[in-house]
């Protein structure tokens, strides 16, 4: 063919042309908007571009620092993350160990734990909201009929109960994802280690703490980081469960940003919020990549 | 080897399965109750009578709920097709063509895949508004494709890396160019990877919420999760309709997950282990 | 058919140099074997000729044309891979026909050429099968057939027999030999198996860490290894090496033992302070103890271990404190614990400069 260029050069050009559509689309959908958000956050402008962009420096950020509702949403987000992740991790490890056993009906069991992950969070949340319902929900029906309580519990109407209810939905949905990742790690542990352990007279519990857990460090770390980043940007869960309520007790950072942008129609201030959120999550993702790189 | 008692194991398995299934089962039960049954006291644990009137009502009186499902389907298929084509080519180049910046690009792609979607909203909404892409399938398909391309590239690149490279080299010797190798050798040999990736991307797209919420503002263009979530806002909260619509919207995912369980689990764990 | 000329060809992977200046002309119709341990750069060299790797420096000519930047398909070369590299989703016929189809050869001619080659290789009955339904030997035949069908100027083989079991390997080796005689196409063949190299090659190139250690006929590399590396690599079991140094009037003496030798039989040792002596296990014979007093090539030896291989036996000897391996006939070989005499064939002795690894020249005798 074209012998004017070296083999390597032609290969590079072909490769670049294969990568180009992907890089272009990612640049348009993911990278450019972030840059634009940064620009928006430093200025005052109108949505449709009818008014010229006016640079205001750190004004929005200064306002953000004094914004109680912003700090509330940070606190909500981190509380939610800090409570749900350890629970998911414990349940995930438990489920993974369970699913690693061989028993009849294992296929069904694995499918069962996969379903909550596979369904849309928004719709999962609706299912739970229906069960939490103060007047007609399943939980209150059972609690009232069995006499545990004599007045219906307002799950979503109390600050702490609402947070707790939200955590339950998240844990229900994502423990299975944790379990699957950890299960893959479990299956890569050589069986003869357990046989050696048995020869040494280890109990089941000792097998778990002496062999399984130490060898699962890697997968657990991966699962933890992926899930933390997910939890830090949680949106449709509070959107559908409580709409951030009662008042703002479950208003996550994402939800607050959304409301500022689309309910209060303040794109510039909203942009400042999402930039902060982006920085927090991006720092975490860099840590994630760093951890993975050092592992390999 | 001595068998240890397994009753405890089965008990734990049954508990896990029940907890996982329960909200779904309760939803389905709700959807086949009469409206009176749903709001009855004492509560109806088992629907009496079992009725499909809610489904019939949706079909005859709220066809927009079916439209949501159709929208989700169109966007999901479009997004899956686009990501597989783009991501397949990119993954192939990144894993096989010794690209100079391959390592940098892979890490970069991994990094951008973690961008929070809400951070994209102000800009995407504004740009789509100005480009006339709001409330179009093209718009949401492009947005979802951008969002899920990183995952696709990683999945497929690591799948290609498992194929024996010599077959492609033999194809080079036979006189094929890289595009032809990709289309006639790599594609047929890696269809399990494409199936797993495609299924997961389809599920991702079907489930995606914030972008679908913001980029489809007209009721008729909403995807299922968004449409159903916003449905009650317009009247009181009609649980008989919501539960039924939700069942309809999750059935495709339940079926896909059940049939392709192995592929999905394999793909997910491979993707996360990278 | 063509002459292949490698002029100072080298390959770098970043800062790693896989192949240093490789300089060689491969004659028209020659069967050249690249031999060396794993990782020495054989495949890299072959793949640069194929066009699967770019050439970092130097010039590659095939049939007189510079090929550095030419696509693999336009180089007139065909390659047979170790793992067969057949298209698993295509039939044997389609595998063999692929290159011709891509060249837009008319269908009836493809039919004829593939049919002919399939006939030659005994594949006619399998043309409709997928590779998965073939045995290892049949798959390798398809891979070879796919190369032949193209009537290339040069055949390239990268360890084509390594995946076959021992018996099949011997048979395919002979088939390759016959094929080469019949087609007479220039062939470059990579292997780490010295038996394959010795039996197939017109000339062998022995590579060591990316450097050509020696080029020669099988006879030459066995009889006159140019370096310690070649001497140790060719021959099985490997050559015995003993480090000796000058010991005044007594001739030469081992550093670590009492092994001594009066004369280096005409090697040009110049004024080296140390020499590595090389003796092949098959160049030592067992003689009666003390039978030839006065013969400087006779030594007393203790048998540490005797291993029967079948036709032959290997004796692990201690000769004046030096370990030495000797190959003897398998019938009635001396047993472990016995004391024997041995005689080293002086004409078959090798000597090397231990610092450079190079063989010492012999002083010409007239
Ligand atoms: N793509 C590559 N990148 C870096 N080093 C390589 C690459 N391919 C081969 N090498 C190195 O080059 C050397 C020669 O490899 P190769 O030609 O495959 O050896 P052989 O075929 O003789 O076993 C080895 O040390 C190998 O590690
Ligand atoms: Mg090799």
XYZ file of C-alpha atoms and ligand atoms in Angstrom, chain C residues 42-43 158-159 190, ligand 2:
6
model
C 13.999 -15.411 17.172
C 10.322 -14.621 16.810
C 7.459 -19.836 14.044
C 7.867 -23.010 16.095
C 12.241 -20.562 14.118
Mg 9.122 -17.187 19.938
